[in-house]
Tab-separated table of C-alpha atoms in Angstrom:
chain	number	residue	atom	x	y	z
A	1248	UNK	CA	29.587	-19.932	-0.873
A	1249	UNK	CA	27.251	-19.269	-4.491
A	1250	UNK	CA	24.124	-21.448	-4.854
A	1251	UNK	CA	22.770	-22.030	-8.434
A	1252	UNK	CA	18.488	-22.745	-8.244
A	1253	UNK	CA	17.521	-25.260	-11.091
A	1254	UNK	CA	13.965	-26.756	-12.129
A	1255	UNK	CA	14.479	-29.883	-9.678
A	1256	UNK	CA	15.354	-26.971	-6.698
A	1257	UNK	CA	12.406	-27.562	-3.622
A	1258	UNK	CA	12.322	-26.349	-0.393
A	1259	UNK	CA	9.849	-27.946	2.082
A	1260	UNK	CA	8.056	-25.047	3.152
A	1261	UNK	CA	4.199	-24.740	4.074
A	1262	UNK	CA	2.486	-22.413	1.118
A	1263	UNK	CA	1.477	-19.880	3.460
A	1264	UNK	CA	4.952	-19.534	4.945
A	1265	UNK	CA	6.188	-19.212	1.176
A	1266	UNK	CA	3.427	-17.012	0.230
A	1267	UNK	CA	4.409	-14.454	2.279
A	1268	UNK	CA	8.254	-14.631	0.994
A	1269	UNK	CA	6.962	-14.133	-1.853
A	1270	UNK	CA	4.484	-11.245	-1.604
A	1271	UNK	CA	7.788	-9.448	-0.102
A	1272	UNK	CA	9.218	-9.571	-3.538
A	1273	UNK	CA	8.703	-6.142	-5.473
A	1274	UNK	CA	11.103	-7.005	-8.502
A	1275	UNK	CA	8.634	-8.771	-11.237
A	1276	UNK	CA	11.221	-9.668	-13.436
A	1277	UNK	CA	12.558	-12.434	-10.555
A	1278	UNK	CA	8.932	-12.941	-9.855
A	1279	UNK	CA	8.829	-14.242	-13.731
A	1280	UNK	CA	11.958	-15.892	-12.636
A	1281	UNK	CA	10.349	-17.884	-9.469
A	1282	UNK	CA	7.681	-19.233	-11.549
A	1283	UNK	CA	9.845	-21.621	-13.336
A	1284	UNK	CA	11.608	-23.169	-10.073
A	1285	UNK	CA	8.371	-25.925	-9.971
A	1286	UNK	CA	4.932	-25.954	-9.943
A	1287	UNK	CA	3.790	-25.125	-6.435
A	1288	UNK	CA	6.166	-21.838	-6.678
A	1289	UNK	CA	4.820	-21.474	-10.223
A	1290	UNK	CA	0.957	-21.508	-8.705
A	1291	UNK	CA	1.936	-18.894	-5.607
A	1292	UNK	CA	4.024	-16.933	-7.867
A	1293	UNK	CA	1.241	-16.015	-10.520
A	1294	UNK	CA	-1.521	-15.077	-8.007
A	1295	UNK	CA	0.717	-12.323	-6.688
A	1296	UNK	CA	2.658	-11.721	-10.306
A	1297	UNK	CA	-1.080	-11.115	-11.794
A	1298	UNK	CA	-3.042	-9.967	-9.103
A	1299	UNK	CA	-1.874	-6.579	-8.964
A	1300	UNK	CA	-0.739	-5.464	-12.199
A	1301	UNK	CA	1.088	-2.066	-13.835
A	1302	UNK	CA	1.464	-1.547	-17.537
A	1303	UNK	CA	3.161	1.441	-18.822
A	1304	UNK	CA	3.706	0.777	-22.430
A	1305	UNK	CA	1.741	-0.268	-25.346
A	1306	UNK	CA	4.106	-2.827	-25.729
A	1307	UNK	CA	3.592	-4.077	-22.341
A	1308	UNK	CA	-0.502	-4.160	-22.767
A	1309	UNK	CA	0.589	-6.446	-25.997
A	1310	UNK	CA	2.386	-8.443	-23.762
A	1311	UNK	CA	-0.401	-9.197	-21.636
A	1312	UNK	CA	-3.024	-9.265	-23.570
A	1313	UNK	CA	-0.836	-12.210	-25.065
A	1314	UNK	CA	-0.386	-13.846	-21.953
A	1315	UNK	CA	-3.718	-13.293	-21.268
A	1316	UNK	CA	-4.335	-15.274	-24.714
A	1317	UNK	CA	-2.012	-18.045	-23.484
A	1318	UNK	CA	-3.006	-18.448	-20.549
A	1319	UNK	CA	-6.775	-17.385	-19.910
A	1320	UNK	CA	-6.996	-19.026	-16.377
A	1321	UNK	CA	-4.753	-16.199	-15.622
A	1322	UNK	CA	-7.537	-13.182	-16.935
A	1323	UNK	CA	-9.114	-15.072	-13.057
A	1324	UNK	CA	-6.650	-13.946	-11.503
A	1325	UNK	CA	-6.446	-10.093	-11.984
A	1326	UNK	CA	-7.233	-7.444	-8.767
A	1327	UNK	CA	-6.226	-4.625	-9.990
A	1328	UNK	CA	-4.756	-2.790	-12.957
A	1329	UNK	CA	-3.421	0.156	-14.323
A	1330	UNK	CA	-2.439	1.579	-17.725
A	1331	UNK	CA	-0.423	4.376	-18.216
A	1332	UNK	CA	0.404	5.733	-21.591
A	1333	UNK	CA	3.407	7.970	-20.807
A	1334	UNK	CA	4.181	9.442	-23.876
A	1335	UNK	CA	1.941	10.744	-27.634
A	1336	UNK	CA	3.551	7.363	-29.396
A	1337	UNK	CA	1.790	5.364	-26.196
A	1338	UNK	CA	-1.578	6.545	-27.312
A	1339	UNK	CA	-2.428	3.340	-29.028
A	1340	UNK	CA	-2.292	1.256	-25.954
A	1341	UNK	CA	-6.191	2.713	-26.046
A	1342	UNK	CA	-6.991	1.416	-28.952
A	1343	UNK	CA	-5.874	-2.372	-27.770
A	1344	UNK	CA	-7.198	-1.680	-24.400
A	1345	UNK	CA	-10.751	-3.033	-24.557
A	1346	UNK	CA	-9.472	-6.569	-25.710
A	1347	UNK	CA	-7.717	-7.286	-22.378
A	1348	UNK	CA	-9.741	-5.438	-20.001
A	1349	UNK	CA	-13.060	-7.475	-21.497
A	1350	UNK	CA	-12.119	-10.632	-19.886
A	1351	UNK	CA	-10.943	-9.455	-16.531
A	1352	UNK	CA	-13.876	-10.887	-14.824
A	1353	UNK	CA	-12.786	-10.331	-11.626
A	1354	UNK	CA	-11.215	-7.200	-11.418
A	1355	UNK	CA	-12.197	-4.749	-8.844
A	1356	UNK	CA	-10.176	-2.243	-9.329
A	1357	UNK	CA	-9.174	-0.067	-12.572
A	1358	UNK	CA	-6.842	3.240	-12.926
A	1359	UNK	CA	-5.922	4.534	-16.373
A	1360	UNK	CA	-3.714	7.310	-17.242
A	1361	UNK	CA	-3.013	8.942	-20.436
A	1362	UNK	CA	-1.204	11.826	-22.165
A	1363	UNK	CA	-3.060	14.962	-20.905
A	1364	UNK	CA	-2.631	16.414	-24.706
A	1365	UNK	CA	-4.192	13.756	-26.749
A	1366	UNK	CA	-7.573	14.557	-27.839
A	1367	UNK	CA	-10.177	14.973	-25.653
A	1368	UNK	CA	-12.284	12.154	-24.913
A	1369	UNK	CA	-10.593	9.272	-27.571
A	1370	UNK	CA	-9.279	7.013	-24.956
A	1371	UNK	CA	-12.562	6.806	-22.475
A	1372	UNK	CA	-14.505	6.519	-25.557
A	1373	UNK	CA	-12.565	3.491	-25.942
A	1374	UNK	CA	-13.004	1.648	-22.787
A	1375	UNK	CA	-16.741	3.037	-21.733
A	1376	UNK	CA	-18.280	-0.071	-23.064
A	1377	UNK	CA	-16.072	-2.694	-21.735
A	1378	UNK	CA	-17.598	-4.607	-18.765
A	1379	UNK	CA	-16.556	-5.239	-15.652
A	1380	UNK	CA	-18.910	-7.062	-12.950
A	1381	UNK	CA	-16.959	-7.016	-10.090
A	1382	UNK	CA	-15.348	-3.467	-10.373
A	1383	UNK	CA	-15.015	-1.433	-6.634
A	1384	UNK	CA	-13.196	1.133	-7.766
A	1385	UNK	CA	-12.118	3.646	-10.898
A	1386	UNK	CA	-9.241	6.008	-11.270
A	1387	UNK	CA	-8.698	8.201	-14.362
A	1388	UNK	CA	-6.151	10.872	-15.638
A	1389	UNK	CA	-7.736	11.871	-18.283
A	1390	UNK	CA	-10.503	13.844	-20.501
A	1391	UNK	CA	-13.836	12.775	-19.923
A	1392	UNK	CA	-17.109	13.752	-21.277
A	1393	UNK	CA	-19.371	13.279	-19.077
A	1394	UNK	CA	-22.120	11.242	-20.863
A	1395	UNK	CA	-19.293	8.702	-21.330
A	1396	UNK	CA	-18.459	8.347	-17.169
A	1397	UNK	CA	-21.856	8.805	-16.452
A	1398	UNK	CA	-22.891	5.783	-18.723
A	1399	UNK	CA	-19.614	4.112	-17.137
A	1400	UNK	CA	-20.736	4.277	-13.663
A	1401	UNK	CA	-24.060	3.528	-14.079
A	1402	UNK	CA	-23.370	-0.203	-15.897
A	1403	UNK	CA	-21.117	-1.073	-13.313
A	1404	UNK	CA	-23.806	-1.741	-9.687
A	1405	UNK	CA	-21.405	-2.448	-7.371
A	1406	UNK	CA	-18.726	0.624	-8.041
A	1407	UNK	CA	-18.157	2.078	-4.697
A	1408	UNK	CA	-14.969	4.731	-5.641
A	1409	UNK	CA	-14.687	7.065	-8.209
A	1410	UNK	CA	-11.277	8.979	-8.962
A	1411	UNK	CA	-11.086	11.465	-11.164
A	1412	UNK	CA	-8.887	14.350	-9.399
A	1413	UNK	CA	-6.557	14.842	-12.092
A	1414	UNK	CA	-9.598	14.352	-15.031
A	1415	UNK	CA	-11.150	17.221	-16.486
A	1416	UNK	CA	-14.784	16.074	-17.139
A	1417	UNK	CA	-17.016	17.971	-20.196
A	1418	UNK	CA	-20.588	18.294	-19.225
A	1419	UNK	CA	-23.371	17.389	-21.814
A	1420	UNK	CA	-26.561	18.437	-20.409
A	1421	UNK	CA	-28.562	16.367	-23.021
A	1422	UNK	CA	-28.204	13.313	-20.618
A	1423	UNK	CA	-28.811	14.221	-17.225
A	1424	UNK	CA	-32.362	13.402	-16.753
A	1425	UNK	CA	-31.447	9.689	-17.832
A	1426	UNK	CA	-29.492	9.081	-15.370
A	1427	UNK	CA	-30.216	7.219	-12.229
A	1428	UNK	CA	-28.680	6.943	-8.659
A	1429	UNK	CA	-25.955	4.749	-8.224
A	1430	UNK	CA	-26.876	2.680	-5.511
A	1431	UNK	CA	-22.773	1.529	-4.417
A	1432	UNK	CA	-21.495	4.679	-4.910
A	1433	UNK	CA	-20.021	5.819	-1.785
A	1434	UNK	CA	-16.599	7.908	-2.154
A	1435	UNK	CA	-16.218	10.999	-4.683
A	1436	UNK	CA	-13.256	12.646	-6.161
A	1437	UNK	CA	-13.234	14.828	-8.753
A	1438	UNK	CA	-12.102	18.790	-9.161
A	1439	UNK	CA	-14.696	19.770	-11.832
A	1440	UNK	CA	-18.721	19.280	-11.897
A	1441	UNK	CA	-19.257	15.531	-11.944
A	1442	UNK	CA	-22.715	16.197	-10.578
A	1443	UNK	CA	-25.528	18.701	-10.819
A	1444	UNK	CA	-28.904	19.561	-9.602
A	1445	UNK	CA	-30.039	17.850	-12.655
A	1446	UNK	CA	-28.302	14.848	-12.179
A	1447	UNK	CA	-29.725	12.420	-9.561
A	1448	UNK	CA	-27.057	12.640	-6.853
A	1449	UNK	CA	-25.951	9.235	-5.470
A	1450	UNK	CA	-28.186	7.894	-2.401
A	1451	UNK	CA	-25.023	6.453	-0.642
A	1452	UNK	CA	-22.488	9.036	-1.175
A	1453	UNK	CA	-21.029	10.018	1.829
A	1454	UNK	CA	-17.321	10.457	1.337
A	1455	UNK	CA	-16.460	13.576	-1.418
A	1456	UNK	CA	-13.253	15.163	-2.066
A	1457	UNK	CA	-13.049	18.169	-4.180
A	1458	UNK	CA	-9.448	19.031	-4.816
A	1459	UNK	CA	-10.007	22.372	-6.951
A	1460	UNK	CA	-13.048	24.707	-6.868
A	1461	UNK	CA	-14.608	28.297	-7.274
A	1462	UNK	CA	-15.904	30.100	-3.843
A	1463	UNK	CA	-19.274	30.107	-5.803
A	1464	UNK	CA	-19.301	26.359	-6.020
A	1465	UNK	CA	-19.813	26.032	-2.464
A	1466	UNK	CA	-23.763	26.465	-2.230
A	1467	UNK	CA	-24.160	23.607	-4.733
A	1468	UNK	CA	-22.072	21.411	-2.491
A	1469	UNK	CA	-24.604	22.027	0.640
A	1470	UNK	CA	-27.624	21.777	-1.764
A	1471	UNK	CA	-26.392	18.297	-3.628
A	1472	UNK	CA	-24.036	16.540	-0.864
A	1473	UNK	CA	-25.218	18.827	2.696
A	1474	UNK	CA	-27.306	16.294	4.153
A	1475	UNK	CA	-25.866	12.841	3.555
A	1476	UNK	CA	-21.873	13.501	3.482
A	1477	UNK	CA	-20.050	11.818	6.631
A	1478	UNK	CA	-16.733	12.767	5.562
A	1479	UNK	CA	-15.883	16.003	3.150
A	1480	UNK	CA	-12.604	17.050	1.991
A	1481	UNK	CA	-11.375	20.280	0.340
A	1482	UNK	CA	-8.571	22.035	-1.376
A	1483	UNK	CA	-7.751	24.526	-3.168
A	1484	UNK	CA	-10.499	27.316	-3.136
A	1485	UNK	CA	-10.020	30.441	-5.743
A	1486	UNK	CA	-11.989	33.536	-5.134
A	1487	UNK	CA	-13.187	34.256	-7.975
A	1488	UNK	CA	-16.257	36.650	-7.122
A	1489	UNK	CA	-17.180	38.390	-3.862
A	1490	UNK	CA	-18.942	35.699	-1.303
A	1491	UNK	CA	-19.109	34.994	2.098
A	1492	UNK	CA	-17.028	31.909	3.324
A	1493	UNK	CA	-18.329	29.179	5.391
A	1494	UNK	CA	-17.928	29.497	9.292
A	1495	UNK	CA	-17.858	26.383	11.306
A	1496	UNK	CA	-21.616	27.092	12.066
A	1497	UNK	CA	-22.295	26.918	8.776
A	1498	UNK	CA	-20.294	23.251	8.463
A	1499	UNK	CA	-22.264	22.026	11.696
A	1500	UNK	CA	-25.755	23.395	10.234
A	1501	UNK	CA	-25.191	22.448	6.283
A	1502	UNK	CA	-24.032	19.539	7.327
A	1503	UNK	CA	-25.309	17.126	9.968
A	1504	UNK	CA	-24.013	13.987	9.862
A	1505	UNK	CA	-20.676	15.139	8.668
A	1506	UNK	CA	-17.565	13.607	11.076
A	1507	UNK	CA	-14.631	14.299	9.083
A	1508	UNK	CA	-13.606	17.781	7.543
A	1509	UNK	CA	-10.522	18.059	5.661
A	1510	UNK	CA	-9.065	21.059	4.535
A	1511	UNK	CA	-5.666	21.390	2.672
A	1512	UNK	CA	-3.481	24.110	3.858
A	1513	UNK	CA	-1.768	26.905	1.259
A	1514	UNK	CA	1.571	28.631	2.648
A	1515	UNK	CA	2.067	31.773	2.837
A	1516	UNK	CA	4.817	34.616	3.882
A	1517	UNK	CA	2.969	34.641	7.206
A	1518	UNK	CA	1.554	31.357	8.442
A	1519	UNK	CA	-2.446	31.543	7.820
A	1520	UNK	CA	-4.963	29.644	7.261
A	1521	UNK	CA	-6.636	31.637	5.009
A	1522	UNK	CA	-10.194	32.501	5.162
A	1523	UNK	CA	-11.459	31.669	0.827
A	1524	UNK	CA	-13.334	28.167	2.083
A	1525	UNK	CA	-13.465	28.657	5.862
A	1526	UNK	CA	-13.590	31.753	8.278
A	1527	UNK	CA	-12.576	29.621	10.815
A	1528	UNK	CA	-13.445	32.322	13.931
A	1529	UNK	CA	-16.641	33.620	12.454
A	1530	UNK	CA	-19.961	33.137	14.087
A	1531	UNK	CA	-18.052	32.103	17.497
A	1532	UNK	CA	-20.561	33.755	19.639
A	1533	UNK	CA	-23.086	30.881	18.758
A	1534	UNK	CA	-20.494	28.811	19.261
A	1535	UNK	CA	-22.717	27.608	22.550
A	1536	UNK	CA	-25.795	27.159	21.017
A	1537	UNK	CA	-26.015	22.904	21.135
A	1538	UNK	CA	-26.816	21.399	18.465
A	1539	UNK	CA	-27.438	18.155	18.295
A	1540	UNK	CA	-24.954	16.398	15.841
A	1541	UNK	CA	-21.862	14.275	16.501
A	1542	UNK	CA	-18.426	16.014	16.839
A	1543	UNK	CA	-16.350	16.138	14.171
A	1544	UNK	CA	-13.079	15.805	13.595
A	1545	UNK	CA	-11.222	18.975	11.464
A	1546	UNK	CA	-7.974	18.344	9.714
A	1547	UNK	CA	-5.520	20.334	8.179
A	1548	UNK	CA	-2.838	19.805	6.146
A	1549	UNK	CA	-0.273	20.913	4.101
A	1550	UNK	CA	-0.613	20.879	-0.198
A	1551	UNK	CA	3.216	21.438	-0.259
A	1552	UNK	CA	5.554	18.801	0.590
A	1553	UNK	CA	7.842	21.119	2.585
A	1554	UNK	CA	8.768	24.059	4.160
A	1555	UNK	CA	11.809	25.725	3.049
A	1556	UNK	CA	13.221	26.380	6.348
A	1557	UNK	CA	13.553	25.553	9.768
A	1558	UNK	CA	12.853	28.653	11.030
A	1559	UNK	CA	9.412	28.096	8.946
A	1560	UNK	CA	8.949	24.999	10.620
A	1561	UNK	CA	8.923	26.365	13.965
A	1562	UNK	CA	6.971	29.372	13.639
A	1563	UNK	CA	4.017	27.003	11.607
A	1564	UNK	CA	4.478	24.820	14.364
A	1565	UNK	CA	3.655	27.860	16.670
A	1566	UNK	CA	0.751	29.363	14.919
A	1567	UNK	CA	-1.280	26.411	13.971
A	1568	UNK	CA	-1.105	24.824	17.960
A	1569	UNK	CA	-2.414	28.742	18.610
A	1570	UNK	CA	-4.873	28.322	16.261
A	1571	UNK	CA	-5.913	24.986	17.167
A	1572	UNK	CA	-6.572	25.508	20.498
A	1573	UNK	CA	-8.354	28.185	19.898
A	1574	UNK	CA	-10.877	26.661	17.702
A	1575	UNK	CA	-10.781	23.657	20.558
A	1576	UNK	CA	-12.031	26.061	23.222
A	1577	UNK	CA	-14.323	27.695	20.852
A	1578	UNK	CA	-16.128	25.288	18.947
A	1579	UNK	CA	-15.780	22.658	21.653
A	1580	UNK	CA	-19.114	21.435	21.547
A	1581	UNK	CA	-18.697	20.207	17.719
A	1582	UNK	CA	-15.422	19.610	16.914
A	1583	UNK	CA	-13.633	16.449	19.184
A	1584	UNK	CA	-10.329	17.438	18.020
A	1585	UNK	CA	-7.899	18.852	15.106
A	1586	UNK	CA	-5.046	16.781	12.852
A	1587	UNK	CA	-3.137	18.772	11.509
A	1588	UNK	CA	0.759	18.075	9.446
A	1589	UNK	CA	2.177	21.076	7.033
A	1590	UNK	CA	5.813	19.453	6.542
A	1591	UNK	CA	7.731	15.967	6.280
A	1592	UNK	CA	6.962	16.242	9.916
A	1593	UNK	CA	4.139	13.152	11.488
A	1594	UNK	CA	1.022	14.125	11.525
A	1595	UNK	CA	0.003	16.314	14.782
A	1596	UNK	CA	-3.070	15.951	17.403
A	1597	UNK	CA	-4.269	18.598	19.624
A	1598	UNK	CA	-7.554	18.061	21.821
A	1599	UNK	CA	-8.191	19.386	25.155
A	1600	UNK	CA	-8.386	17.636	28.164
A	1601	UNK	CA	-11.107	17.018	30.155
A	1602	UNK	CA	-11.303	20.211	32.071
A	1603	UNK	CA	-12.899	21.531	29.182
A	1604	UNK	CA	-13.763	25.444	28.255
A	1605	UNK	CA	-11.174	28.397	28.159
A	1606	UNK	CA	-9.258	26.348	31.007
A	1607	UNK	CA	-8.517	23.703	28.636
A	1608	UNK	CA	-4.945	22.741	28.543
A	1609	UNK	CA	-4.085	21.880	24.756
A	1610	UNK	CA	-2.958	17.712	24.533
A	1611	UNK	CA	-1.006	17.206	21.430
A	1612	UNK	CA	0.389	13.558	20.338
A	1613	UNK	CA	1.869	12.230	16.579
A	1614	UNK	CA	-1.358	11.018	15.329
A	1615	UNK	CA	-0.106	7.288	14.039
A	1616	UNK	CA	-3.183	6.647	12.512
A	1617	UNK	CA	-3.598	9.230	9.920
A	1618	UNK	CA	-2.734	8.830	6.869
A	1619	UNK	CA	-3.322	10.805	3.352
A	1620	UNK	CA	-6.794	8.153	2.649
A	1621	UNK	CA	-8.352	8.743	5.712
A	1622	UNK	CA	-10.949	10.452	5.013
A	1623	UNK	CA	-12.132	7.935	3.339
A	1624	UNK	CA	-12.114	5.567	6.012
A	1625	UNK	CA	-14.106	7.079	8.220
């Protein structure tokens, strides 16, 4: 039997239960139709529909702006919003973006992406003057002038996280000395240098992810962030000129507060963790020297999605198991456990049993807490 809903349709359920049902609906068109059922469902659905907004085209931004104008109250419901210009014809989205953004007084999370072929800096310049008093996180995929970005950051004193992993940041040395440390910034992701010796480092920045870097930039990370980092994630490290990789002794010495160290693996024809960033067995004769500091959790993950064959997966499993037990036994003064994943399989966590030392047994189990953004939450 088929039932047709009409505006007079009513089911006597508590608002909390209705809200749980509504939050399971991902189709935004269905949510819009649900708003037309009755006033109660309209009010409940409106909060879900406008709480987290994703706009992909210039036309969608225009419709969103008209919706805000027709009912200004909705602007206060938006806590998270994403803008994406997917083609060159959508770059006009940035001409009208400041207008709707400026009305979102309760916005906490902002994502802005653009076509990477557009003129340098133009889109971000368009929104750099917008002020969002409750903004907590900002992510962007665009070309950004460093001066504009730093000015935007300083103007938002509640900003806790910045993710610029897909952005190219163009330096502007003339403005560095005018930037003040940002009190609330704790989590930073960037693939090109944002901080420098001329830029005061945010005093509470404790979580850092560098997806790409040159080997010669390793000392700069230590100099700027070494004393304060709690979590460090590093991606592909390119060996441009002759330089020495870190040893684990360097890591525990240069990062005295570090609790989580995530290194991305890159597959070669034979299983290998590589030594461009870290030589895991260098200075191991010093591993018995006890330094008073918290133990570190290591994470090794594969940046590629899948291995090609089951044989490769088995070879990598065996290789990483072998390396993990060796690192744990030789550096048990400093390493608590190692988490790794190299394919679509679940994350594994390996530790040594209470026996410790060279006679310790490898304890391997699925790590259900680990996820890709775990480094942010340590």
